[in-house]
């Protein structure tokens, strides 16, 4: 069973620093980031992190200067809040973390990530690269994750079986979804080629009629049922979310219909 505990303080900032042209270069931390490197106990940046650690910063419109933060250390997930200042100062409250067991490598990485967030007192963003620093020393390096649906391609890993649950796709079928920049969708059900149109705004998602080629597939057994479930799931889609390298399509009630990986 996953337990929740308050473990560390997150220190984040979303607003740009002062200055005219420099302000445009600095950018914003709002959005999703993959953590590329983090300072170890000797203050040197360690790269080649495992488990795709990432963090998302979101503005909280209800309270001026407030932000919310959520992410993963590669093992456990964490959430929290922070308050930022227009002068580049920031402070943060504690955040909650799951307490799943990590192997030694992930446990060390997790400890370093928590320590870096807690120690950081500056931030910088140039183009799609970000860093958090303590004084003059960088403690974390990140790059921005793409969250646009248009132009993305996904390998479908799970499809709603129509009975209220997600089901792993059959081995060797490899269904896909490719979202064009021209509002057209294409891909495969694991048997037939599909094509159609889609409409997306913010995180809403709706598909037009989906056309299929007419191939009959006898193996693996049940692949045609999977095809019908996938097409039905597309027809029920209402929203989508992209978390790192994972796409989740949901219906109006929030039930997951399709899950894919980049």
Short mmCIF file of C-alpha atoms in Angstrom, two decimals:
data_model
loop_
_atom_site.label_atom_id
_atom_site.label_comp_id
_atom_site.label_asym_id
_atom_site.label_seq_id
_atom_site.Cartn_x
_atom_site.Cartn_y
_atom_site.Cartn_z
CA UNK A 1 0.00 0.00 0.00
CA UNK A 2 1.33 3.46 -0.88
CA UNK A 3 1.73 5.75 2.12
CA UNK A 4 1.88 9.53 2.02
CA UNK A 5 4.22 11.57 4.16
CA UNK A 6 5.55 15.10 4.21
CA UNK A 7 9.25 14.77 3.45
CA UNK A 8 10.92 17.87 2.02
CA UNK A 9 10.35 21.44 0.97
CA UNK A 10 10.15 22.22 -2.74
CA UNK A 11 11.67 25.44 -3.98
CA UNK A 12 10.44 26.58 -7.37
CA UNK A 13 9.81 29.74 -9.35
CA UNK A 14 7.70 30.48 -12.36
CA UNK A 15 8.01 34.19 -13.05
CA UNK A 16 10.82 35.65 -15.14
CA UNK A 17 13.50 37.86 -13.65
CA UNK A 18 13.75 41.58 -14.16
CA UNK A 19 15.02 43.19 -17.35
CA UNK A 20 13.67 43.96 -20.81
CA UNK A 21 15.24 41.76 -23.51
CA UNK A 22 16.78 39.48 -20.91
CA UNK A 23 13.31 38.74 -19.59
CA UNK A 24 12.36 37.16 -22.90
CA UNK A 25 15.47 34.96 -22.81
CA UNK A 26 14.82 33.86 -19.24
CA UNK A 27 11.34 32.51 -20.03
CA UNK A 28 9.27 30.65 -17.47
CA UNK A 29 9.41 27.45 -15.46
CA UNK A 30 5.71 26.82 -16.00
CA UNK A 31 5.22 23.46 -17.71
CA UNK A 32 6.81 20.01 -17.64
CA UNK A 33 10.53 19.35 -17.32
CA UNK A 34 12.74 16.27 -17.46
CA UNK A 35 15.50 16.39 -14.86
CA UNK A 36 18.80 15.81 -16.70
CA UNK A 37 21.28 16.28 -13.87
CA UNK A 38 21.34 16.91 -10.14
CA UNK A 39 24.07 17.80 -7.67
CA UNK A 40 25.40 15.02 -5.48
CA UNK A 41 26.81 15.31 -1.96
CA UNK A 42 30.08 16.67 -3.42
CA UNK A 43 28.12 19.42 -5.29
CA UNK A 44 29.10 18.04 -8.71
CA UNK A 45 26.27 17.60 -11.21
CA UNK A 46 25.49 13.93 -11.84
CA UNK A 47 23.84 13.08 -15.17
CA UNK A 48 22.51 9.89 -16.74
CA UNK A 49 19.62 9.79 -14.27
CA UNK A 50 17.35 6.74 -14.29
CA UNK A 51 13.57 6.39 -14.22
CA UNK A 52 12.95 9.64 -16.17
CA UNK A 53 12.68 11.97 -13.14
CA UNK A 54 10.55 14.99 -13.99
CA UNK A 55 8.68 17.92 -12.49
CA UNK A 56 5.69 20.05 -13.51
CA UNK A 57 5.22 23.65 -12.36
CA UNK A 58 1.70 25.16 -12.57
CA UNK A 59 0.52 28.64 -11.65
CA UNK A 60 -2.22 28.78 -9.03
CA UNK A 61 -4.52 31.56 -10.20
CA UNK A 62 -6.37 31.72 -6.88
CA UNK A 63 -3.42 33.14 -4.95
CA UNK A 64 -1.02 35.70 -6.46
CA UNK A 65 2.50 34.32 -6.63
CA UNK A 66 1.47 30.79 -5.67
CA UNK A 67 2.54 27.79 -7.72
CA UNK A 68 1.89 24.07 -7.47
CA UNK A 69 4.49 21.45 -8.19
CA UNK A 70 4.23 17.74 -8.95
CA UNK A 71 6.69 15.22 -10.25
CA UNK A 72 8.62 12.02 -9.91
CA UNK A 73 12.13 11.30 -8.66
CA UNK A 74 12.28 8.21 -10.87
CA UNK A 75 10.88 6.13 -8.02
CA UNK A 76 8.41 8.08 -5.87
CA UNK A 77 5.99 10.81 -6.89
CA UNK A 78 5.71 14.12 -5.04
CA UNK A 79 3.39 17.14 -4.88
CA UNK A 80 3.58 20.49 -3.14
CA UNK A 81 3.18 24.26 -3.31
CA UNK A 82 5.47 27.28 -3.42
CA UNK A 83 5.26 31.08 -3.31
CA UNK A 84 7.36 33.23 -5.64
CA UNK A 85 8.42 36.88 -5.71
CA UNK A 86 8.72 39.23 -8.66
CA UNK A 87 12.31 39.98 -7.62
CA UNK A 88 13.35 36.36 -8.22
CA UNK A 89 13.07 35.30 -4.60
CA UNK A 90 11.05 32.24 -3.73
CA UNK A 91 10.01 30.07 -0.82
CA UNK A 92 8.15 26.79 -0.52
CA UNK A 93 6.14 24.75 1.89
CA UNK A 94 6.58 20.98 2.42
CA UNK A 95 5.33 18.49 -0.16
CA UNK A 96 3.93 14.99 0.08
CA UNK A 97 5.66 11.96 -1.39
CA UNK A 98 4.76 8.37 -1.93
CA UNK A 99 6.98 5.98 0.01
CA UNK A 100 7.58 3.10 -2.37
CA UNK A 101 10.82 1.22 -1.90
CA UNK A 102 13.65 2.21 -4.27
CA UNK A 103 16.84 0.34 -5.10
CA UNK A 104 20.13 1.89 -3.99
CA UNK A 105 20.68 3.86 -7.20
CA UNK A 106 17.18 5.33 -7.24
CA UNK A 107 17.25 6.01 -3.48
CA UNK A 108 20.45 8.03 -3.86
CA UNK A 109 19.06 9.88 -6.88
CA UNK A 110 15.84 10.65 -4.99
CA UNK A 111 17.78 12.00 -2.01
CA UNK A 112 19.84 14.25 -4.30
CA UNK A 113 16.72 15.59 -6.07
CA UNK A 114 15.00 16.41 -2.79
CA UNK A 115 18.15 18.09 -1.48
CA UNK A 116 18.56 20.13 -4.67
CA UNK A 117 14.99 21.45 -4.56
CA UNK A 118 15.40 22.34 -0.90
CA UNK A 119 18.73 24.11 -1.41
CA UNK A 120 17.98 26.02 -4.64
CA UNK A 121 17.62 29.79 -4.34
CA UNK A 122 17.88 30.90 -7.98
CA UNK A 123 16.50 29.74 -11.31
CA UNK A 124 17.25 30.34 -14.97
CA UNK A 125 15.57 29.34 -18.23
CA UNK A 126 17.07 29.89 -21.68
CA UNK A 127 15.17 28.45 -24.64
CA UNK A 128 14.10 24.98 -23.43
CA UNK A 129 16.84 24.49 -20.84
CA UNK A 130 16.46 25.32 -17.16
CA UNK A 131 18.68 25.27 -14.11
CA UNK A 132 18.19 25.70 -10.38
CA UNK A 133 21.11 27.10 -8.40
CA UNK A 134 22.22 27.61 -4.84
CA UNK A 135 24.24 30.80 -4.84
CA UNK A 136 26.71 30.50 -7.72
CA UNK A 137 26.46 26.71 -8.01
CA UNK A 138 23.96 24.83 -10.19
CA UNK A 139 22.14 22.08 -8.31
CA UNK A 140 19.71 20.88 -11.01
CA UNK A 141 19.55 20.91 -14.80
CA UNK A 142 16.35 20.25 -16.80
CA UNK A 143 14.96 20.39 -20.30
CA UNK A 144 11.38 21.19 -21.24
CA UNK A 145 9.13 18.28 -22.23
CA UNK A 146 6.92 18.65 -25.28
CA UNK A 147 3.24 18.58 -24.33
CA UNK A 148 1.70 19.46 -27.71
CA UNK A 149 -0.48 16.74 -29.20
CA UNK A 150 -0.08 17.91 -32.80
CA UNK A 151 3.00 16.41 -34.39
CA UNK A 152 3.35 13.63 -31.81
CA UNK A 153 3.49 9.85 -32.32
CA UNK A 154 2.58 7.17 -29.79
CA UNK A 155 2.78 3.43 -29.31
CA UNK A 156 -0.48 2.35 -27.70
CA UNK A 157 0.19 0.21 -24.61
CA UNK A 158 -3.30 -0.06 -23.05
CA UNK A 159 -6.87 0.11 -24.34
CA UNK A 160 -10.12 0.26 -22.36
CA UNK A 161 -11.86 -3.09 -22.75
CA UNK A 162 -15.32 -1.52 -22.64
CA UNK A 163 -16.00 -3.06 -19.25
CA UNK A 164 -14.52 -0.25 -17.20
CA UNK A 165 -10.86 -1.26 -17.20
CA UNK A 166 -7.62 -0.81 -19.11
CA UNK A 167 -6.12 -3.85 -20.77
CA UNK A 168 -2.57 -4.27 -22.09
CA UNK A 169 -2.42 -4.60 -25.86
CA UNK A 170 -1.57 -8.01 -27.27
CA UNK A 171 2.08 -8.86 -27.76
CA UNK A 172 3.21 -8.32 -31.34
CA UNK A 173 0.24 -6.18 -32.40
CA UNK A 174 1.89 -2.76 -31.80
CA UNK A 175 -1.07 -0.37 -32.27
CA UNK A 176 -0.10 3.26 -32.85
CA UNK A 177 -1.53 6.79 -33.02
CA UNK A 178 0.07 9.62 -35.00
CA UNK A 179 -1.33 13.14 -34.63
CA UNK A 180 -0.58 15.38 -37.59
CA UNK A 181 -0.25 19.14 -37.51
CA UNK A 182 -3.10 19.27 -40.06
CA UNK A 183 -5.76 17.91 -37.65
CA UNK A 184 -5.47 14.44 -39.16
CA UNK A 185 -4.83 11.26 -37.19
CA UNK A 186 -3.41 8.01 -38.51
CA UNK A 187 -2.01 4.82 -37.08
CA UNK A 188 -2.76 1.16 -36.60
CA UNK A 189 -5.09 -0.90 -34.45
CA UNK A 190 -2.64 -3.78 -34.42
CA UNK A 191 -4.41 -5.21 -37.47
CA UNK A 192 -5.78 -2.52 -39.77
CA UNK A 193 -4.50 0.94 -40.67
CA UNK A 194 -6.67 3.74 -39.31
CA UNK A 195 -7.13 7.31 -40.49
CA UNK A 196 -9.40 10.19 -39.58
CA UNK A 197 -9.49 13.66 -38.10
CA UNK A 198 -9.25 15.10 -34.62
CA UNK A 199 -9.94 18.38 -32.82
CA UNK A 200 -7.94 19.48 -29.82
CA UNK A 201 -7.88 22.66 -27.73
CA UNK A 202 -6.08 22.92 -24.41
CA UNK A 203 -6.58 19.37 -23.12
CA UNK A 204 -9.87 18.58 -24.88
CA UNK A 205 -9.81 15.93 -27.59
CA UNK A 206 -12.47 14.71 -30.02
CA UNK A 207 -12.14 12.50 -33.09
CA UNK A 208 -14.10 12.63 -36.30
CA UNK A 209 -15.10 9.44 -38.08
CA UNK A 210 -12.31 6.86 -38.08
CA UNK A 211 -11.72 4.90 -41.28
CA UNK A 212 -10.07 1.46 -41.34
CA UNK A 213 -8.60 -0.77 -43.98
CA UNK A 214 -10.48 -4.07 -44.44
CA UNK A 215 -7.89 -6.67 -43.48
CA UNK A 216 -9.08 -9.66 -41.42
CA UNK A 217 -6.56 -10.76 -38.81
CA UNK A 218 -6.81 -14.21 -37.28
CA UNK A 219 -3.82 -14.02 -34.98
CA UNK A 220 -3.15 -13.41 -32.30
CA UNK A 221 -6.58 -14.55 -31.17
CA UNK A 222 -8.66 -11.58 -30.10
CA UNK A 223 -6.84 -8.93 -32.14
CA UNK A 224 -10.07 -7.97 -33.91
CA UNK A 225 -11.74 -7.45 -30.53
CA UNK A 226 -8.84 -5.20 -29.57
CA UNK A 227 -9.38 -3.24 -32.77
CA UNK A 228 -13.06 -2.69 -31.97
CA UNK A 229 -12.21 -1.63 -28.42
CA UNK A 230 -9.64 0.87 -29.67
CA UNK A 231 -11.99 2.44 -32.23
CA UNK A 232 -14.77 2.61 -29.61
CA UNK A 233 -12.35 4.27 -27.18
CA UNK A 234 -11.42 6.92 -29.74
CA UNK A 235 -15.11 7.63 -30.28
CA UNK A 236 -15.63 8.25 -26.54
CA UNK A 237 -12.59 10.48 -26.04
CA UNK A 238 -13.05 13.81 -24.30
CA UNK A 239 -9.70 14.88 -22.83
CA UNK A 240 -6.03 14.00 -22.97
CA UNK A 241 -2.98 14.56 -20.83
CA UNK A 242 0.72 14.17 -21.54
CA UNK A 243 2.90 13.33 -18.55
CA UNK A 244 6.48 13.07 -19.68
CA UNK A 245 6.49 10.33 -22.32
CA UNK A 246 3.00 9.02 -21.50
CA UNK A 247 -0.26 9.99 -23.24
CA UNK A 248 -3.58 9.25 -21.54
CA UNK A 249 -6.90 9.75 -23.34
CA UNK A 250 -9.99 9.88 -21.09
CA UNK A 251 -13.77 10.02 -21.44
CA UNK A 252 -16.08 12.70 -20.02
CA UNK A 253 -16.13 10.93 -16.66
CA UNK A 254 -12.35 10.82 -16.41
CA UNK A 255 -11.98 7.09 -17.12
CA UNK A 256 -8.81 6.20 -19.02
CA UNK A 257 -9.54 4.94 -22.53
CA UNK A 258 -6.13 4.71 -24.18
CA UNK A 259 -2.59 4.95 -22.83
CA UNK A 260 0.42 5.36 -25.11
CA UNK A 261 4.17 5.88 -24.88
CA UNK A 262 6.32 8.02 -27.19
#
